[in-house]
Coordinates of C-alpha atoms in Angstrom, one line a residue:
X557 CA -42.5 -14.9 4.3
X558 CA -39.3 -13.1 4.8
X559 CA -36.8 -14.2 2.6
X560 CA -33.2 -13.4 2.8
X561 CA -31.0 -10.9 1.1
X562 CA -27.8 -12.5 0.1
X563 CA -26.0 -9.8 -1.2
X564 CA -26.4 -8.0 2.1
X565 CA -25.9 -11.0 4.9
X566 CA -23.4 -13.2 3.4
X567 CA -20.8 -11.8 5.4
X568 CA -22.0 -11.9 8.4
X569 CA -20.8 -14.9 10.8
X570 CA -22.0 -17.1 13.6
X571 CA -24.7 -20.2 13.3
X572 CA -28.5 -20.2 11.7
X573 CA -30.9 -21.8 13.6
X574 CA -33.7 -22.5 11.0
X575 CA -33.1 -24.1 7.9
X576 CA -35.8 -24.1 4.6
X577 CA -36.4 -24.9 1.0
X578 CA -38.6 -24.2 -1.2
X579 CA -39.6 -27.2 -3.4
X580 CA -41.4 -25.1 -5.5
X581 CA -38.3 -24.1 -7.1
X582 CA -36.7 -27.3 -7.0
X583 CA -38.0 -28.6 -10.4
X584 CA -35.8 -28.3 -13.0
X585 CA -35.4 -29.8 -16.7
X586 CA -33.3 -32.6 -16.9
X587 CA -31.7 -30.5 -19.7
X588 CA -31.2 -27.5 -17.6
X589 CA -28.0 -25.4 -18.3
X590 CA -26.4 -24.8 -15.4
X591 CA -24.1 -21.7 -14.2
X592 CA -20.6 -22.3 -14.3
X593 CA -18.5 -22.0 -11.2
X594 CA -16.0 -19.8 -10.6
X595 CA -12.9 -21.6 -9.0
X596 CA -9.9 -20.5 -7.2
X597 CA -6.6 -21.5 -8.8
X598 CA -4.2 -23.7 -6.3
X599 CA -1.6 -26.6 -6.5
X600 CA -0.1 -29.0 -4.3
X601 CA 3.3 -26.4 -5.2
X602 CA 1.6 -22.8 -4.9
X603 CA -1.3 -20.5 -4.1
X604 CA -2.8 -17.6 -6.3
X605 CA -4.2 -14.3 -3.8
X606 CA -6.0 -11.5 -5.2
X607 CA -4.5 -8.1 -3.5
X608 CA -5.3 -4.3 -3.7
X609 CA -3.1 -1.7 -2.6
X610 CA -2.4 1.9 -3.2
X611 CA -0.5 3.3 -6.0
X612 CA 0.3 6.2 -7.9
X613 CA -3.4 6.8 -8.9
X614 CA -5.9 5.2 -6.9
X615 CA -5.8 1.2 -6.0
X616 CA -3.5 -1.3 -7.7
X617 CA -5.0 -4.6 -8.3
X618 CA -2.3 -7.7 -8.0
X619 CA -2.1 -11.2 -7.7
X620 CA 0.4 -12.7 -5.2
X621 CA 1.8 -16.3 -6.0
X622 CA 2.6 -18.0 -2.8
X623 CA 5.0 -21.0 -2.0
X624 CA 3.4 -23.6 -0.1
X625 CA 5.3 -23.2 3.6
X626 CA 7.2 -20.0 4.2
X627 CA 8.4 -18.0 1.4
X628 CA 12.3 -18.2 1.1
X629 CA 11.9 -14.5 -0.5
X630 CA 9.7 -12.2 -2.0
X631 CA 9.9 -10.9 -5.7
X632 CA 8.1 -8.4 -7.6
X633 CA 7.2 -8.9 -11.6
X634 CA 6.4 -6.0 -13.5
X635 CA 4.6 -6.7 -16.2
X636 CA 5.6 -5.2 -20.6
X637 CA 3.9 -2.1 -21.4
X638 CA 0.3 -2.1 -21.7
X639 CA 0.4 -6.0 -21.4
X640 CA -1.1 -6.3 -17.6
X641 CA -0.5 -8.7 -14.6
X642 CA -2.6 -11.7 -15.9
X643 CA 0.0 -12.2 -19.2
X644 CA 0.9 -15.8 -19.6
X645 CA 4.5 -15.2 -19.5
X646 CA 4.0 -13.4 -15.9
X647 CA 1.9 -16.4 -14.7
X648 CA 4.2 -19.4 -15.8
X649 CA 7.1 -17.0 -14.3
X650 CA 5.1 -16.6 -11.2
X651 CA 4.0 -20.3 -10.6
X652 CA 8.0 -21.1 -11.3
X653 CA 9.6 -19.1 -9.2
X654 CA 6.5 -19.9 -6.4
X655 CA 7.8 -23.8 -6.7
X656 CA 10.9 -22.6 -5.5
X657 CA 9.6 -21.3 -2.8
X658 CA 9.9 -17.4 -3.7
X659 CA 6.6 -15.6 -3.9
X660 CA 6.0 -13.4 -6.6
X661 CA 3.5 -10.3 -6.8
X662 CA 2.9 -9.1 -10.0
X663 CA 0.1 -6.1 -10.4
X664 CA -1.4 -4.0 -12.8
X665 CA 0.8 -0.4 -13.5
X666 CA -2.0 2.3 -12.9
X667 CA -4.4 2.9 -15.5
X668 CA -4.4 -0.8 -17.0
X669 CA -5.7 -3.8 -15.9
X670 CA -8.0 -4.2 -12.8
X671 CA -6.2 -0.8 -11.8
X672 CA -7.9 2.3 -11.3
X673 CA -6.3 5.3 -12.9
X674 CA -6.2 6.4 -16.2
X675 CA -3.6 5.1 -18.9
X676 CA -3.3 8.3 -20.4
X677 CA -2.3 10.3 -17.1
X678 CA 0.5 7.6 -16.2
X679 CA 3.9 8.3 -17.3
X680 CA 7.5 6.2 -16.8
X681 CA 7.9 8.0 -13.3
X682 CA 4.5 6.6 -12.3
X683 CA 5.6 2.8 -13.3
X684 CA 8.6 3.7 -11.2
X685 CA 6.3 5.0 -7.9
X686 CA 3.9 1.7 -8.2
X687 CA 6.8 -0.6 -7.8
X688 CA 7.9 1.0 -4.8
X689 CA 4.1 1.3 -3.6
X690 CA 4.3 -2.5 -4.4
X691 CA 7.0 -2.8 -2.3
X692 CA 5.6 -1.0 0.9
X693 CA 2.5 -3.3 0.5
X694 CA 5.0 -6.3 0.7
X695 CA 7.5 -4.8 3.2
X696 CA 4.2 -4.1 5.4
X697 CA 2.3 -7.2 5.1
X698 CA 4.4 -9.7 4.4
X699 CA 8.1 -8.9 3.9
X700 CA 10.3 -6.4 1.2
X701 CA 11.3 -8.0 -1.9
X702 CA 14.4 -9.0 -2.5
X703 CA 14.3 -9.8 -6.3
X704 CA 12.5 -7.5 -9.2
X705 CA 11.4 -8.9 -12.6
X706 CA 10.9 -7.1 -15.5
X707 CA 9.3 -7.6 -19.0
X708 CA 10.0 -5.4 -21.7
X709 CA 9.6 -1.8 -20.5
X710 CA 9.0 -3.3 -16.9
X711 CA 12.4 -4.3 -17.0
X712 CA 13.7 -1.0 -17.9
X713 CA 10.6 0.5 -14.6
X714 CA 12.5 -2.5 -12.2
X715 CA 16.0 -1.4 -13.1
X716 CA 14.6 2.5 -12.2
X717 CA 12.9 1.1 -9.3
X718 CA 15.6 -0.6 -7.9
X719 CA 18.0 1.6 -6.0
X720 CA 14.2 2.9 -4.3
X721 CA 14.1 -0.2 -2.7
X722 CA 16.8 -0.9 -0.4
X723 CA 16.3 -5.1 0.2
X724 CA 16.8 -5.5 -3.5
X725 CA 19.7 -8.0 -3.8
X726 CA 19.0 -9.4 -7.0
X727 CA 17.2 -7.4 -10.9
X728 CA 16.2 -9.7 -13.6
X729 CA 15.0 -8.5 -16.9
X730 CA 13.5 -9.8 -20.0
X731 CA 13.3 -8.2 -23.7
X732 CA 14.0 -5.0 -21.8
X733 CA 15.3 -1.6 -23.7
X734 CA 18.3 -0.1 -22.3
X735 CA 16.2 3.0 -22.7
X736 CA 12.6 3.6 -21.6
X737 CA 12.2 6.5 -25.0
X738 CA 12.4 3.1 -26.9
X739 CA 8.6 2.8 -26.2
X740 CA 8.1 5.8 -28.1
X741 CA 8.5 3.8 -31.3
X742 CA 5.3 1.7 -30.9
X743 CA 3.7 4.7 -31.1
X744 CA 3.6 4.9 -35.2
X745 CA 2.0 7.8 -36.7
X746 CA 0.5 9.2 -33.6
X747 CA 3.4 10.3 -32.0
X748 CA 4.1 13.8 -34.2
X749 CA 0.4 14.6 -32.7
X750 CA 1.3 14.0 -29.3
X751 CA 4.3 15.7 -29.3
X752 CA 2.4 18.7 -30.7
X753 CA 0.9 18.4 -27.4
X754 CA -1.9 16.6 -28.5
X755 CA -3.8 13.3 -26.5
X756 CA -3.4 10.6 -29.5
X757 CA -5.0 7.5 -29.5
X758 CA -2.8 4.3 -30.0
X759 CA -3.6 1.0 -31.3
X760 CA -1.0 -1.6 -28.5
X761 CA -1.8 -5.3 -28.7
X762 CA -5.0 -4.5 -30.7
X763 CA -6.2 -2.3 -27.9
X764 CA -6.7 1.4 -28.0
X765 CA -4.9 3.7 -25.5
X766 CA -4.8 7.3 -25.2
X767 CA -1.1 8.6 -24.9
X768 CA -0.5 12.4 -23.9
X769 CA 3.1 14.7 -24.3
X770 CA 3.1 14.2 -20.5
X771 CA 4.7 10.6 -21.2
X772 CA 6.9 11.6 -23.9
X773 CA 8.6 14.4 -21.7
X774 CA 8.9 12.3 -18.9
X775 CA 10.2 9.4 -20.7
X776 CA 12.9 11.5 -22.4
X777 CA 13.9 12.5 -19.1
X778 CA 14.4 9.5 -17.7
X779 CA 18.4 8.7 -16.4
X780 CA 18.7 5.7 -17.2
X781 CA 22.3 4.5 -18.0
X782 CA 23.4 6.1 -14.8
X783 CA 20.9 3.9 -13.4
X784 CA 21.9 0.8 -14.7
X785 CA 25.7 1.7 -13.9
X786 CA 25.2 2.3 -10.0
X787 CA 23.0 -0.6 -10.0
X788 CA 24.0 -2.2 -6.3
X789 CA 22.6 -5.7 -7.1
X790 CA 23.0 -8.9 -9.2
X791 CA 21.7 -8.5 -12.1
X792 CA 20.4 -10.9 -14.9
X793 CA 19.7 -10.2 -18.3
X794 CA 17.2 -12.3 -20.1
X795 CA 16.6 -11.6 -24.3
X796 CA 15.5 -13.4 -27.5
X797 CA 18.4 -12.8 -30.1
X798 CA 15.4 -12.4 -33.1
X799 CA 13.1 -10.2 -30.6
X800 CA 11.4 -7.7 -33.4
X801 CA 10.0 -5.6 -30.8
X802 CA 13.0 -4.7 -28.5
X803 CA 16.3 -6.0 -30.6
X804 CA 19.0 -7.7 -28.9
X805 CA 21.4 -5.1 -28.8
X806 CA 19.8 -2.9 -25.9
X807 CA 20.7 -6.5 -24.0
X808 CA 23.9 -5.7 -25.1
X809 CA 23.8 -2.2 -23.7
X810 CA 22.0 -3.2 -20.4
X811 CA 24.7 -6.0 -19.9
X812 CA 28.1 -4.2 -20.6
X813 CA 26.7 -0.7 -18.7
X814 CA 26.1 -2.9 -15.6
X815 CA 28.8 -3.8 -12.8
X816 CA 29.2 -7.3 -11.5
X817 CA 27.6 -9.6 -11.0
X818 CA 25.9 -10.0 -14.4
X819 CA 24.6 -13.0 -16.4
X820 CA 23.2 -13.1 -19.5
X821 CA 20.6 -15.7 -21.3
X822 CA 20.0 -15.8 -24.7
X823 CA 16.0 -17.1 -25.0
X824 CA 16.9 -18.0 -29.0
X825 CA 13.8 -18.1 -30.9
X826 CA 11.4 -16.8 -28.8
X827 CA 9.5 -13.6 -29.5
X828 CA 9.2 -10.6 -27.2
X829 CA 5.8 -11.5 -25.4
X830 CA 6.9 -15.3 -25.0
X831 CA 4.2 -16.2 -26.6
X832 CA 5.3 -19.8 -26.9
X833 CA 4.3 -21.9 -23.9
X834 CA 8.3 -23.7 -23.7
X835 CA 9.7 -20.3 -24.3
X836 CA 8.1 -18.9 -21.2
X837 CA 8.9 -22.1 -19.1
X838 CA 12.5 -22.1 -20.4
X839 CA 12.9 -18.1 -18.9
X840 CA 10.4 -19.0 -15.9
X841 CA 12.9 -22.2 -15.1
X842 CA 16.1 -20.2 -15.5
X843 CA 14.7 -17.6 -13.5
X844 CA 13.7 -19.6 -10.5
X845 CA 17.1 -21.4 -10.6
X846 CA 18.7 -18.2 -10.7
X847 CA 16.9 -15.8 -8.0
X848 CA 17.5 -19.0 -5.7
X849 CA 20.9 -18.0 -5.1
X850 CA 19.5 -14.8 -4.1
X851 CA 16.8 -15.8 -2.0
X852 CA 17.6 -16.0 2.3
X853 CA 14.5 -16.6 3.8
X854 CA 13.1 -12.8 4.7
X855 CA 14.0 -12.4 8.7
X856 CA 10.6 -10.0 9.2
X857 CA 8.3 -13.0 7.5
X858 CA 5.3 -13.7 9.8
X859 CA 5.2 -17.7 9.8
X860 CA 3.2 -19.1 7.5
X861 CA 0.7 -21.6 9.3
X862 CA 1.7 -25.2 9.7
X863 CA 1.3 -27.2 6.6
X864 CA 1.5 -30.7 8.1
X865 CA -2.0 -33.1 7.5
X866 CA -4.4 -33.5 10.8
X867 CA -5.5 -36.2 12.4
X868 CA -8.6 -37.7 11.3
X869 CA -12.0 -35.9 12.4
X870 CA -9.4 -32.7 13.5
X871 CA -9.8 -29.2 11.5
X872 CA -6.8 -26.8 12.1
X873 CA -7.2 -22.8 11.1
X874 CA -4.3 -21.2 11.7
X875 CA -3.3 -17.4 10.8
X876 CA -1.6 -18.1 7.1
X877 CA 0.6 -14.7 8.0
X878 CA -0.3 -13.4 4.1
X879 CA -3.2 -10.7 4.9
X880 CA -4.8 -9.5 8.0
X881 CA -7.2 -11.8 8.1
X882 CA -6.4 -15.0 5.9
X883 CA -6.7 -18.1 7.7
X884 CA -5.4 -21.3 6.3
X885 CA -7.7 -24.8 7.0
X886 CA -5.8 -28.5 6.7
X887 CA -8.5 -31.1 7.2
X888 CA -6.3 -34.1 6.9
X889 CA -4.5 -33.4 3.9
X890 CA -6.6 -30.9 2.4
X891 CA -6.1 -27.5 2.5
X892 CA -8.1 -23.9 1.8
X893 CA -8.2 -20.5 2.7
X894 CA -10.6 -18.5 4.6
X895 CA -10.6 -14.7 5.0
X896 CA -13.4 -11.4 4.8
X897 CA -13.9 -9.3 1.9
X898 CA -12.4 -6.0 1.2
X899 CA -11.7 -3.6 3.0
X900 CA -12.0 -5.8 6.3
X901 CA -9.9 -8.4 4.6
X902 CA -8.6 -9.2 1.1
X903 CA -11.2 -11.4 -0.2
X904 CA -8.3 -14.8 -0.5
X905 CA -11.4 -17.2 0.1
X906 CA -14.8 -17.8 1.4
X907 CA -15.6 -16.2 5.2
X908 CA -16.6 -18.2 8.0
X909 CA -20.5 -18.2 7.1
X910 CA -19.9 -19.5 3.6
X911 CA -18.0 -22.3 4.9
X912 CA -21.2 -23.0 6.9
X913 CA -23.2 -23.0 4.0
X914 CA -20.7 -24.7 2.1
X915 CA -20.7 -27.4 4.9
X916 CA -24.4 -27.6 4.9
X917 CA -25.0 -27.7 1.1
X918 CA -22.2 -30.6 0.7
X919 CA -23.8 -32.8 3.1
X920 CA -27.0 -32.1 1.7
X921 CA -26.1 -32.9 -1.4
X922 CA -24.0 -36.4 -0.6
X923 CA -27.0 -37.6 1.6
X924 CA -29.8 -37.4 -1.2
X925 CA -27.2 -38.6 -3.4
X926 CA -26.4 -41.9 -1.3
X927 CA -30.3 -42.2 -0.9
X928 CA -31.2 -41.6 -4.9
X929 CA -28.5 -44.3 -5.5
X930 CA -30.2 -46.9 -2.7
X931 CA -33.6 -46.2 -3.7
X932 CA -32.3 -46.7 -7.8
X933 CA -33.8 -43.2 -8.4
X934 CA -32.8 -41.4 -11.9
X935 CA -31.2 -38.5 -10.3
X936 CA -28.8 -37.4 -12.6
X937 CA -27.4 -34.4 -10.3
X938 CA -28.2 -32.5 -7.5
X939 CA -27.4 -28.6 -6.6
X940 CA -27.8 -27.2 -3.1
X941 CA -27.5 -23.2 -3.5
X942 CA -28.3 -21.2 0.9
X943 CA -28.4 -18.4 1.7
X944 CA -28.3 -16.9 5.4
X945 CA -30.1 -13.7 7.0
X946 CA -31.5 -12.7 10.1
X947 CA -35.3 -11.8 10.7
X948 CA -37.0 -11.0 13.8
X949 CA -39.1 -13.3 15.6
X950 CA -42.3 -12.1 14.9
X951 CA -42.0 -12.7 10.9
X952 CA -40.7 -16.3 12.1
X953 CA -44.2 -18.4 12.3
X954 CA -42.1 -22.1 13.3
X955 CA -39.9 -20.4 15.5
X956 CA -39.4 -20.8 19.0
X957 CA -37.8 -17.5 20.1
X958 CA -41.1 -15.2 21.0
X959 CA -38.6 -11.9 20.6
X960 CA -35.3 -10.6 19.2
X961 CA -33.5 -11.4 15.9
X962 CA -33.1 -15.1 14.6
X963 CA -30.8 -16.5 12.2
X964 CA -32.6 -18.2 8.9
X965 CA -30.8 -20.4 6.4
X966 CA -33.1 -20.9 3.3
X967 CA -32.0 -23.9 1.0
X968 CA -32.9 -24.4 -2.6
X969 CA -32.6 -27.9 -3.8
X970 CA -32.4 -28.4 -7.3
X971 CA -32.9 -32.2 -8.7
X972 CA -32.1 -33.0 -12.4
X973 CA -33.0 -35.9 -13.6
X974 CA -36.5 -37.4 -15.0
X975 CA -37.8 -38.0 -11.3
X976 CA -41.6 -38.7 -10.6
X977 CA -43.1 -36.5 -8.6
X978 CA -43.1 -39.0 -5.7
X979 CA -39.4 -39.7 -5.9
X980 CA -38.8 -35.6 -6.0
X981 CA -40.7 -35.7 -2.4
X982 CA -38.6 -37.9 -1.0
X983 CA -35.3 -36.6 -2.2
X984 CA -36.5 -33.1 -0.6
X985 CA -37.5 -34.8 2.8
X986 CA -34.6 -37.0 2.9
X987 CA -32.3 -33.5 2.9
X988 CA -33.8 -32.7 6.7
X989 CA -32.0 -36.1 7.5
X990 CA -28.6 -34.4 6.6
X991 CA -26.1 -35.0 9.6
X992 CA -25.1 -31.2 9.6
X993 CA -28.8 -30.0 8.9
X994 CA -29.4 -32.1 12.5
X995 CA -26.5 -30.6 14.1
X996 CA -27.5 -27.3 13.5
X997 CA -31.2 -28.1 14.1
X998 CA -29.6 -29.8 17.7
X999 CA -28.4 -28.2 21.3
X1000 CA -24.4 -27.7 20.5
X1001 CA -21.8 -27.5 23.2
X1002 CA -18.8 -25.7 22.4
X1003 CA -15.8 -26.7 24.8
X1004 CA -12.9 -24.7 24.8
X1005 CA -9.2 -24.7 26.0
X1006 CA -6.4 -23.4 25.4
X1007 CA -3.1 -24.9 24.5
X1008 CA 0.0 -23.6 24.7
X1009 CA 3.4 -24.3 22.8
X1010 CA 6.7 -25.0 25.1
X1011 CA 7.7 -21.9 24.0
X1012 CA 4.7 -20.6 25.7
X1013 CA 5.5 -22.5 28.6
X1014 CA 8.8 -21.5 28.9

C-alpha cells in the first residue's frame, strides 16, 4: 500500500478524500515517552514572526515582535557583539515596546546566530550595512523604522546606521561605547596576533570566534564622534553607572557629543548584558514609554487584519499585512496565523493543509475522548499524528475514482492507557464517527459570494 511522504506533500493544499489508520501502530505503553511539541510564542499583547532577509553576507535570520492591531511604528534592535537576536534583554525589550504597540525586529548581525556568513569576515561596516538591509526589508514589507535600539556595540552600529536611514526620528542606546575600537579590548591576548595580520581565535561569552586584522582596520576607521554630533534625531542614552564591560563614561561622551534632544537613564546596578530579569524590564519599560513619543502610526503600513471576535460558528482569515502571505484567523475570540513556508512565504504558522489535518486530528481526538469517558475506559491520552499525499487511482484498492490522482490522508492513532484489546477496537472504530472525518468522507458544497465594504460601494 502506498503510503504518504510527509516531508514532500505537507505543503500542498486542497481537501483529502480518503482517510486511514493503521491500528497496528496504535499500541503504545502506557509509559510511553512522548515527543515534545514545539509551540509558537504569542500573548493576548504581542506576536513573535520568524523572518529571513538579505544582508551583508548571505541571509539574515530575525524575529519580528508584533503589536496586536496596527503597529503605531516600527523599531529595529541591534543586538551586543557576538550576543545574537534571541538575548533576553532583546526579548523583554521587544515584548515591551510590542505592548505599546511599536513592533520591534531584532536579527542576527551576519556570521552569528541563525545567520549565514562567517563571523570572521564581518567587520563594523558590515553591522552598519545589515541595519540598513534590515531596514529595506521593513520599509518594503511592512513600513521603515522609525526608532533604532542598540546594545553595547549595537548601539554604537544604530548610532552609525542612523543618518543611512532617513525615517529615523528617534536612537536609543544601551551600555554603548562612544567608540566602536572599544571592542578591541575584549580581545585579550589575541589581539597583538591579529594585528600582525593573523586570524586569532577569541574566547566571547564562553564561545570561540575567529577575529581577522580586517575588523581591527575597519573599526579604527570608523567616524564616529562626527556621527554622533550630526545625529538628526532624539536620542536616548541608556547605561549602568557600575557596567565593567563598557564604563559609564563613554555615556558621558555619547551624551554631551550629541545635540538635542537628549535624555539620559542611569540603569544603577545592573550589569552590561542585563542579566537581571528587573534590570531588563526596568530599560524595556523606560524604553517603551520613551519611543512612544516618537512613534506616529507609519502612513505606508498595510492594515493589519481586523482583530475584533466572530460570531459563533463564523471563521474570518484576513491578509495580517506582515508577509506576503500571512493570514490571520479569529474564530470567536481566538486567534492564529496561517502562512507557506520559505521562499513562497515566511513560515509565520501552519499552511492551509496542516490546518486540515490539525482540524481532523482535534476532532479525532475529542470524539474518542468523550466516548473513552462514557464507556469508563482507562484511556489515559490520546495522540492523533496525519499525514496527507496524493496516489493514483490504481494503487487506491477502496477508492472510487477508476483514474487520475487522489488525495489520501493516513491517521495514526495512538491510545495510552492499560486498554483491553476490545476497548482499543472500539476507540479506533469510534474515530470514523468523527464529525470532520464525515464531512470530508461527505458530498461538500461550497457557496460563495462576495461582499463588499461601503467603501467598495462607493
Amino acid at each position: 500500500m502506498p503510503t504518504c511522504n510527509a516531508t514532500l506533500y505537507r505543503r500542498h493544499s486542497c481537501i483529502g478524500s480518503i482517510l486511514t489508520f493503521r491500528p497496528e501502530e496504535a499500541n503504545v505503553a502506557a509509559n510511553a515517552q512522548l515527543p515534545r511539541q514545539r509551540r509558537l510564542r504569542c500573548d493576548c499583547m504581542s506576536t513573535q514572526t520568524r523572518t529571513v532577509f538579505r544582508g551583508s553576507g548571505g541571509e539574515l535570520a530575525g524575529k519580528l515582535e508584533l503589536p496586536t492591531g496596527t503597529p503605531r511604528a516600527f523599531a529595529l534592535f541591534a543586538h551586543c557583539f557576538t550576543c545574537g537576536k534571541d538575548n533576553v534583554a532583546a526579548g523583554r525589550i521587544s515584548r515591551a515596546l510590542a505592548k505599546q504597540g511599536i513592533a520591534v525586529l531584532r536579527f542576527d548581525f551576519t556570521g552569528l546566530g541563525e545567520s549565514d556568513g562567517d563571523f570572521a569576515s564581518t567587520s563594523f561596516s558590515s553591522n552598519i550595512e545589515d541595519m540598513v538591509n534590515a531596514a529595506d526589508h521593513l520599509r518594503s514589507q511592512y513600513s521603515a523604522p522609525s526608532i533604532l535600539i542598540g546594545h553595547s556595540l549595537g548601539g554604537a552600529a544604530v548610532l552609525a546606521a542612523a543618518p543611512l536611514i532617513p525615517e529615523v526620528r528617534a536612537v536609543a542606546t544601551i551600555g554603548a561605547p562612544a567608540d566602536p575600537a572599544h571592542v578591541l579590548g575584549l580581545l585579550g591576548g589575541a589581539l597583538p596576533a591579529v594585528e600582525r595580520g593573523e586570524e586569532a581565535t577569541v574566547s566571547l561569552g564562553g564561545r570561540p570566534f575567529r577575529v581577522s586584522r580586517q575588523f581591527l582596520d575597519d573599526i579604527a576607521s570608523q567616524p564616529q564622534r562626527e556621527r554622533i554630533s550630526a545625529l538628526d534625531a532624539a536620542l536616548l542614552v541608556l547605561h549602568s553607572p557600575v557596567d565593567e564591560v563598557v564604563s559609564v563614561d563613554n555615556a558621558r561622551t555619547i551624551f554631551d557629543t550629541a545635540r538635542h534632544p537628549k535624555s539620559f537613564i542611569s540603569l544603577d546596578g545592573a550589569d552590561h548584558l542585563l542579566s537581571n530579569r528587573a534590570d531588563a524590564e526596568y530599560a524595556a519599560n523606560v524604553l517603551a514609554a520613551w519611543s512612544s513619543r516618537y512613534a506616529d502610526a507609519p502612513t505606508s503600513m498595510v492594515q493589519i487584519a481586523d482583530t475584533a471576535d466572530t460570531a459563533d460558528g463564523v471563521v474570518r482569515v484576513a491578509e495580517s499585512g506582515t508577509g506576503r502571505l500571512t493570514q490571520q484567523i479569529s474564530a470567536g475570540s481566538h486567534r492564529l496565523s496561517a502562512d507557506e513556508p520559505h521562499p513562497v512565504g515566511d513560515d509565520t504558522g501552519p499552511n492551509p493543509y496542516d490546518l486540515l489535518l490539525a482540524a481532523l486530528g482535534a476532532c479525532t481526538s475529542m470524539t474518542v475522548r468523550m466516548y473513552a469517558d462514557r464507556k469508563q475506559f482507562p484511556l489515559e491520552r490520546v495522540v492523533v499524528e496525519s499525514r496527507r499525499c496524493r496516489i493514483h487511482a490504481d494503487d487506491c484498492a477502496e477508492c472510487e475514482t477508476a483514474t487520475g490522482m487522489v488525495d489520501r490522508i493516513e491517521r495514526d492513532i495512538t491510545l495510552i492507557g492499560p486498554l483491553d484489546a476490545e476497548q482499543r477496537a472500539a476507540l479506533l472504530a469510534i474515530a470514523d464517527r468523527c464529525p470532520v472525518h464525515r464531512t470530508l468522507r461527505s458530498e461538500v458544497v461550497i457557496h460563495t459570494v462576495e461582499t463588499r465594504t461601503d467603501e467598495d460601494r462607493g
